[in-house]
PDB file of C-alpha atoms in Angstrom:
ATOM      1  CA  VAL E   1      -7.923   1.994  16.695  1.00 89.00           C
ATOM      2  CA  THR E   2      -9.434  -0.163  19.388  1.00 95.00           C
ATOM      3  CA  ARG E   3     -10.900  -3.655  19.351  1.00 96.00           C
ATOM      4  CA  ASN E   4     -14.302  -2.218  20.284  1.00 97.00           C
ATOM      5  CA  MET E   5     -14.121   0.245  17.383  1.00 96.00           C
ATOM      6  CA  ILE E   6     -13.394  -2.533  14.900  1.00 96.00           C
ATOM      7  CA  GLN E   7     -16.140  -4.755  16.315  1.00 96.00           C
ATOM      8  CA  THR E   8     -18.564  -1.848  15.971  1.00 97.00           C
ATOM      9  CA  MET E   9     -17.412  -1.295  12.398  1.00 95.00           C
ATOM     10  CA  ALA E  10     -17.988  -4.983  11.599  1.00 94.00           C
ATOM     11  CA  ARG E  11     -21.489  -4.936  13.100  1.00 94.00           C
ATOM     12  CA  ALA E  12     -22.242  -1.841  11.025  1.00 95.00           C
ATOM     13  CA  GLY E  13     -21.306  -3.719   7.844  1.00 90.00           C
ATOM     14  CA  CYS E  14     -17.636  -2.877   7.348  1.00 92.00           C
ATOM     15  CA  ILE E  15     -16.074  -5.511   5.099  1.00 89.00           C
ATOM     16  CA  ARG E  16     -12.632  -4.000   4.371  1.00 90.00           C
ATOM     17  CA  PHE E  17     -10.057  -2.467   6.698  1.00 93.00           C
ATOM     18  CA  SER E  18      -7.273  -0.640   4.907  1.00 94.00           C
ATOM     19  CA  VAL E  19      -4.233   0.555   6.857  1.00 95.00           C
ATOM     20  CA  GLY E  20      -1.619   3.002   5.596  1.00 94.00           C
ATOM     21  CA  ILE E  21       1.438   1.227   6.971  1.00 95.00           C
ATOM     22  CA  GLU E  22       3.813   2.688   4.354  1.00 95.00           C
ATOM     23  CA  SER E  23       6.958   1.046   5.781  1.00 97.00           C
ATOM     24  CA  VAL E  24       8.056  -1.144   8.678  1.00 96.00           C
ATOM     25  CA  ASP E  25      11.519   0.390   8.826  1.00 96.00           C
ATOM     26  CA  GLU E  26      11.920   2.576  11.919  1.00 93.00           C
ATOM     27  CA  ARG E  27      14.131   5.088  10.059  1.00 93.00           C
ATOM     28  CA  VAL E  28      11.459   5.598   7.406  1.00 95.00           C
ATOM     29  CA  LEU E  29       8.658   5.858   9.964  1.00 92.00           C
ATOM     30  CA  LYS E  30      10.650   8.472  11.855  1.00 91.00           C
ATOM     31  CA  ALA E  31      11.589  10.419   8.696  1.00 90.00           C
ATOM     32  CA  THR E  32       7.946  10.510   7.598  1.00 87.00           C
ATOM     33  CA  GLN E  33       6.681  11.307  11.107  1.00 87.00           C
ATOM     34  CA  LYS E  34       4.246   8.378  10.892  1.00 87.00           C
ATOM     35  CA  ARG E  35       3.914   8.014  14.702  1.00 86.00           C
ATOM     36  CA  ILE E  36       2.807   4.384  14.613  1.00 87.00           C
ATOM     37  CA  THR E  37       4.417   1.207  15.804  1.00 91.00           C
ATOM     38  CA  ILE E  38       4.335  -1.992  13.824  1.00 93.00           C
ATOM     39  CA  GLY E  39       2.987  -3.732  16.937  1.00 94.00           C
ATOM     40  CA  GLU E  40      -0.016  -1.386  16.937  1.00 94.00           C
ATOM     41  CA  VAL E  41      -0.601  -2.021  13.246  1.00 94.00           C
ATOM     42  CA  VAL E  42      -0.456  -5.805  13.613  1.00 96.00           C
ATOM     43  CA  GLN E  43      -2.794  -5.699  16.622  1.00 97.00           C
ATOM     44  CA  SER E  44      -5.343  -3.617  14.696  1.00 96.00           C
ATOM     45  CA  LEU E  45      -5.172  -6.018  11.760  1.00 97.00           C
ATOM     46  CA  LYS E  46      -5.648  -9.010  14.113  1.00 97.00           C
ATOM     47  CA  TRP E  47      -8.782  -7.427  15.558  1.00 97.00           C
ATOM     48  CA  ALA E  48     -10.132  -6.833  12.052  1.00 96.00           C
ATOM     49  CA  LYS E  49      -9.458 -10.428  11.026  1.00 93.00           C
ATOM     50  CA  GLU E  50     -11.195 -11.681  14.188  1.00 93.00           C
ATOM     51  CA  THR E  51     -14.385 -10.059  12.924  1.00 94.00           C
ATOM     52  CA  GLY E  52     -14.023 -11.403   9.390  1.00 90.00           C
ATOM     53  CA  ILE E  53     -13.085  -8.062   7.861  1.00 92.00           C
ATOM     54  CA  LEU E  54     -10.771  -8.255   4.843  1.00 91.00           C
ATOM     55  CA  THR E  55      -7.479  -6.526   5.697  1.00 94.00           C
ATOM     56  CA  ILE E  56      -5.460  -4.392   3.300  1.00 95.00           C
ATOM     57  CA  GLY E  57      -1.940  -3.231   4.099  1.00 96.00           C
ATOM     58  CA  ASN E  58      -0.892  -0.190   2.080  1.00 96.00           C
ATOM     59  CA  PHE E  59       2.824   0.322   1.504  1.00 96.00           C
ATOM     60  CA  MET E  60       4.814   3.066  -0.189  1.00 95.00           C
ATOM     61  CA  ILE E  61       8.152   3.017  -1.979  1.00 96.00           C
ATOM     62  CA  GLY E  62      10.330   6.111  -2.194  1.00 96.00           C
ATOM     63  CA  ASN E  63       9.660   7.668   1.200  1.00 96.00           C
ATOM     64  CA  LEU E  64      12.284   9.780   2.910  1.00 96.00           C
ATOM     65  CA  GLY E  65      14.738   7.360   4.489  1.00 95.00           C
ATOM     66  CA  ASP E  66      13.839   4.509   2.118  1.00 97.00           C
ATOM     67  CA  ASP E  67      16.674   2.451   0.664  1.00 98.00           C
ATOM     68  CA  ARG E  68      16.885  -1.023  -0.841  1.00 98.00           C
ATOM     69  CA  GLU E  69      17.147  -2.595   2.624  1.00 98.00           C
ATOM     70  CA  SER E  70      14.066  -0.829   4.013  1.00 98.00           C
ATOM     71  CA  VAL E  71      12.026  -1.697   0.919  1.00 98.00           C
ATOM     72  CA  ALA E  72      13.069  -5.369   1.188  1.00 98.00           C
ATOM     73  CA  LYS E  73      12.248  -5.440   4.916  1.00 98.00           C
ATOM     74  CA  THR E  74       8.814  -3.950   4.286  1.00 98.00           C
ATOM     75  CA  LEU E  75       8.128  -6.354   1.421  1.00 98.00           C
ATOM     76  CA  ARG E  76       8.979  -9.344   3.647  1.00 98.00           C
ATOM     77  CA  PHE E  77       6.539  -8.004   6.247  1.00 98.00           C
ATOM     78  CA  ALA E  78       3.814  -7.544   3.600  1.00 97.00           C
ATOM     79  CA  LEU E  79       4.254 -11.092   2.342  1.00 97.00           C
ATOM     80  CA  GLU E  80       4.791 -12.913   5.646  1.00 97.00           C
ATOM     81  CA  THR E  81       2.302 -11.182   7.932  1.00 96.00           C
ATOM     82  CA  GLU E  82      -0.806 -13.344   8.060  1.00 95.00           C
ATOM     83  CA  GLU E  83      -2.877 -10.441   9.330  1.00 95.00           C
ATOM     84  CA  ILE E  84      -2.569  -8.770   5.923  1.00 96.00           C
ATOM     85  CA  ASP E  85      -4.891 -10.314   3.367  1.00 93.00           C
ATOM     86  CA  LEU E  86      -4.060  -7.919   0.553  1.00 93.00           C
ATOM     87  CA  PRO E  87      -0.768  -6.029   0.348  1.00 96.00           C
ATOM     88  CA  SER E  88      -0.964  -2.942  -1.843  1.00 94.00           C
ATOM     89  CA  TYR E  89       1.983  -0.898  -3.088  1.00 94.00           C
ATOM     90  CA  VAL E  90       2.250   2.635  -4.449  1.00 93.00           C
ATOM     91  CA  ILE E  91       5.098   4.976  -5.271  1.00 95.00           C
ATOM     92  CA  LEU E  92       5.426   8.152  -3.226  1.00 95.00           C
ATOM     93  CA  VAL E  93       3.828  11.199  -4.836  1.00 94.00           C
ATOM     94  CA  PRO E  94       5.177  14.442  -3.295  1.00 95.00           C
ATOM     95  CA  LEU E  95       1.976  16.464  -3.146  1.00 93.00           C
ATOM     96  CA  PRO E  96       2.437  20.248  -3.052  1.00 93.00           C
ATOM     97  CA  GLY E  97       2.025  21.655   0.424  1.00 93.00           C
ATOM     98  CA  THR E  98       3.384  18.572   2.176  1.00 93.00           C
ATOM     99  CA  PRO E  99       6.710  18.470   4.009  1.00 94.00           C
ATOM    100  CA  VAL E 100       8.041  15.779   1.640  1.00 95.00           C
ATOM    101  CA  TYR E 101       7.288  18.031  -1.337  1.00 96.00           C
ATOM    102  CA  GLU E 102       9.190  20.911   0.239  1.00 96.00           C
ATOM    103  CA  ILE E 103      12.158  18.674   1.055  1.00 96.00           C
ATOM    104  CA  GLY E 104      12.177  17.158  -2.443  1.00 97.00           C
ATOM    105  CA  LYS E 105      11.918  20.575  -4.083  1.00 97.00           C
ATOM    106  CA  GLU E 106      14.673  22.046  -1.899  1.00 97.00           C
ATOM    107  CA  ARG E 107      17.042  19.151  -2.619  1.00 98.00           C
ATOM    108  CA  GLY E 108      16.295  18.928  -6.344  1.00 97.00           C
ATOM    109  CA  TRP E 109      14.816  15.424  -6.133  1.00 98.00           C
ATOM    110  CA  ILE E 110      11.522  16.191  -7.910  1.00 97.00           C
ATOM    111  CA  ARG E 111      11.878  15.587 -11.637  1.00 95.00           C
ATOM    112  CA  SER E 112       8.664  17.330 -12.767  1.00 93.00           C
ATOM    113  CA  PHE E 113       6.263  19.978 -11.571  1.00 93.00           C
ATOM    114  CA  ASP E 114       3.653  19.118 -14.216  1.00 91.00           C
ATOM    115  CA  TRP E 115       0.441  18.527 -12.230  1.00 88.00           C
ATOM    116  CA  ASP E 116      -0.765  15.919 -14.764  1.00 86.00           C
ATOM    117  CA  GLU E 117       1.979  13.602 -13.507  1.00 86.00           C
ATOM    118  CA  TYR E 118       0.996  13.867  -9.838  1.00 86.00           C
ATOM    119  CA  ARG E 119      -0.871  10.595  -9.431  1.00 81.00           C
ATOM    120  CA  MET E 120      -0.033   7.333  -7.753  1.00 72.00           C
ATOM    121  CA  ASN E 121       1.505   4.698  -9.970  1.00 66.00           C
ATOM    122  CA  ASN E 122       2.176   6.993 -12.870  1.00 69.00           C
ATOM    123  CA  LYS E 123       3.459   4.740 -15.630  1.00 72.00           C
ATOM    124  CA  GLY E 124       6.465   6.996 -16.185  1.00 80.00           C
ATOM    125  CA  LEU E 125       9.388   7.532 -13.885  1.00 89.00           C
ATOM    126  CA  PRO E 126       8.489   8.326 -10.269  1.00 94.00           C
ATOM    127  CA  LEU E 127       8.170  12.032  -9.573  1.00 95.00           C
ATOM    128  CA  MET E 128      10.638  12.103  -6.732  1.00 96.00           C
ATOM    129  CA  ARG E 129      13.816  10.311  -5.793  1.00 97.00           C
ATOM    130  CA  ASN E 130      15.208  10.364  -2.267  1.00 97.00           C
ATOM    131  CA  GLU E 131      18.612  10.423  -0.582  1.00 96.00           C
ATOM    132  CA  ALA E 132      19.365   6.772  -1.382  1.00 97.00           C
ATOM    133  CA  LEU E 133      17.234   5.792  -4.380  1.00 98.00           C
ATOM    134  CA  SER E 134      17.202   7.191  -7.905  1.00 97.00           C
ATOM    135  CA  HIS E 135      13.997   7.544  -9.900  1.00 96.00           C
ATOM    136  CA  GLU E 136      14.968   4.370 -11.769  1.00 96.00           C
ATOM    137  CA  ASP E 137      15.703   2.492  -8.517  1.00 97.00           C
ATOM    138  CA  ILE E 138      12.247   3.335  -7.184  1.00 96.00           C
ATOM    139  CA  GLN E 139      10.605   2.245 -10.425  1.00 94.00           C
ATOM    140  CA  GLU E 140      12.537  -1.056 -10.353  1.00 95.00           C
ATOM    141  CA  LEU E 141      11.737  -1.746  -6.678  1.00 96.00           C
ATOM    142  CA  TYR E 142       8.065  -0.998  -7.259  1.00 94.00           C
ATOM    143  CA  ALA E 143       7.895  -3.432 -10.190  1.00 93.00           C
ATOM    144  CA  GLN E 144       9.578  -6.128  -8.082  1.00 95.00           C
ATOM    145  CA  ALA E 145       7.237  -5.556  -5.123  1.00 96.00           C
ATOM    146  CA  ALA E 146       4.143  -5.598  -7.346  1.00 93.00           C
ATOM    147  CA  ALA E 147       5.208  -8.911  -8.901  1.00 94.00           C
ATOM    148  CA  LYS E 148       5.966 -10.490  -5.521  1.00 96.00           C
ATOM    149  CA  VAL E 149       2.663  -9.501  -3.869  1.00 96.00           C
ATOM    150  CA  ARG E 150       0.529 -10.628  -6.835  1.00 94.00           C
ATOM    151  CA  PRO E 151       0.243 -14.285  -5.661  1.00 93.00           C
ATOM    152  CA  LYS E 152      -0.880 -13.214  -2.180  1.00 93.00           C
ATOM    153  CA  ILE E 153      -3.502 -10.903  -3.680  1.00 89.00           C
ATOM    154  CA  LEU E 154      -4.834 -13.626  -5.964  1.00 88.00           C
ATOM    155  CA  LYS E 155      -4.893 -16.143  -3.106  1.00 87.00           C
ATOM    156  CA  ALA E 156      -6.810 -13.716  -0.913  1.00 85.00           C
ATOM    157  CA  PHE E 157      -9.283 -13.045  -3.659  1.00 80.00           C
ATOM    158  CA  GLU E 158      -9.894 -16.731  -4.272  1.00 79.00           C
ATOM    159  CA  GLU E 159      -9.851 -18.022  -0.689  1.00 76.00           C
ATOM    160  CA  LEU E 160     -10.814 -15.135   1.557  1.00 65.00           C
ATOM    161  CA  HIS E 161     -12.833 -12.803  -0.585  1.00 57.00           C
ATOM    162  CA  THR E 162     -15.133 -15.417  -2.121  1.00 58.00           C
ATOM    163  CA  PRO E 163     -17.644 -15.345   0.794  1.00 58.00           C
ATOM    164  CA  ARG E 164     -17.829 -11.562   0.453  1.00 59.00           C
ATOM    165  CA  LYS E 165     -18.686 -11.562  -3.247  1.00 59.00           C
ATOM    166  CA  SER E 166     -22.355 -10.949  -2.481  1.00 61.00           C
ATOM    167  CA  PHE E 167     -21.342  -7.476  -1.266  1.00 60.00           C
ATOM    168  CA  TYR E 168     -20.107  -6.613  -4.755  1.00 55.00           C
ATOM    169  CA  PRO E 169     -22.743  -6.639  -7.506  1.00 56.00           C
ATOM    170  CA  GLU E 170     -19.974  -6.161 -10.063  1.00 51.00           C
ATOM    171  CA  LEU E 171     -18.797  -9.714  -9.290  1.00 48.00           C
ATOM    172  CA  THR E 172     -22.001 -11.412 -10.438  1.00 50.00           C
ATOM    173  CA  GLY E 173     -20.421 -12.674 -13.663  1.00 51.00           C
ATOM    174  CA  ILE E 174     -17.139 -14.548 -13.884  1.00 47.00           C
ATOM    175  CA  TRP E 175     -16.171 -12.290 -16.772  1.00 41.00           C
ATOM    176  CA  MET E 176     -16.095  -9.349 -14.335  1.00 43.00           C
ATOM    177  CA  ARG E 177     -13.417 -10.831 -12.064  1.00 48.00           C
ATOM    178  CA  PRO E 178     -10.426  -9.567 -14.051  1.00 46.00           C
ATOM    179  CA  LEU E 179     -11.994  -6.105 -14.280  1.00 41.00           C
ATOM    180  CA  TYR E 180     -12.619  -6.073 -10.534  1.00 46.00           C
ATOM    181  CA  LEU E 181      -9.064  -7.118  -9.777  1.00 49.00           C
ATOM    182  CA  TYR E 182      -7.756  -4.534 -12.193  1.00 43.00           C
ATOM    183  CA  ALA E 183      -9.870  -1.764 -10.671  1.00 46.00           C
ATOM    184  CA  ILE E 184      -8.748  -2.465  -7.097  1.00 48.00           C
ATOM    185  CA  PHE E 185      -5.160  -3.533  -7.675  1.00 48.00           C
ATOM    186  CA  HIS E 186      -4.326  -2.042 -11.066  1.00 45.00           C
ATOM    187  CA  HIS E 187      -0.828  -1.267  -9.958  1.00 44.00           C
ATOM    188  CA  ASN E 188      -0.163  -4.832  -8.838  1.00 43.00           C
ATOM    189  CA  LEU E 189      -1.386  -6.652 -11.935  1.00 41.00           C
TER     190      LEU E 189
END
């Protein structure tokens, strides 16, 4: 991502910039072969904010290499980084055909192979544990992260997103606001 690319996106009408950060822990980034640096991510988000684009940081709990410390470190980053307007959390879903699925299957970490359960933020136990976190640990950490990012999401909606409401016809009535928030951040509310 370059500054010029983001400026071009803004001129073309882009209003949201969503980045799959997943984690800020170097061990997790290496284990998941993410090939990004946090400096690059922050710079991209700064460029987006310069143009007035709403920034969304997407984070994942339960990656290979994740433990309580890495989840806490990533949550602090999500909450404290001003370049992220809306932090969004999901639980890892080990999709068939991916390396994480093969690792989870080989190590016995996947609790179900029922395709109906393979969706983000399944209300049941997470599909896969990892080397440091049980299914219950991941569920607990997700619930904590969702509760902690909720105030930042609501603040962004009220303070930053208000000028952009004209882009969303579904926001024409005040009664729609809770539905809109639920639709975009159903896992955080």
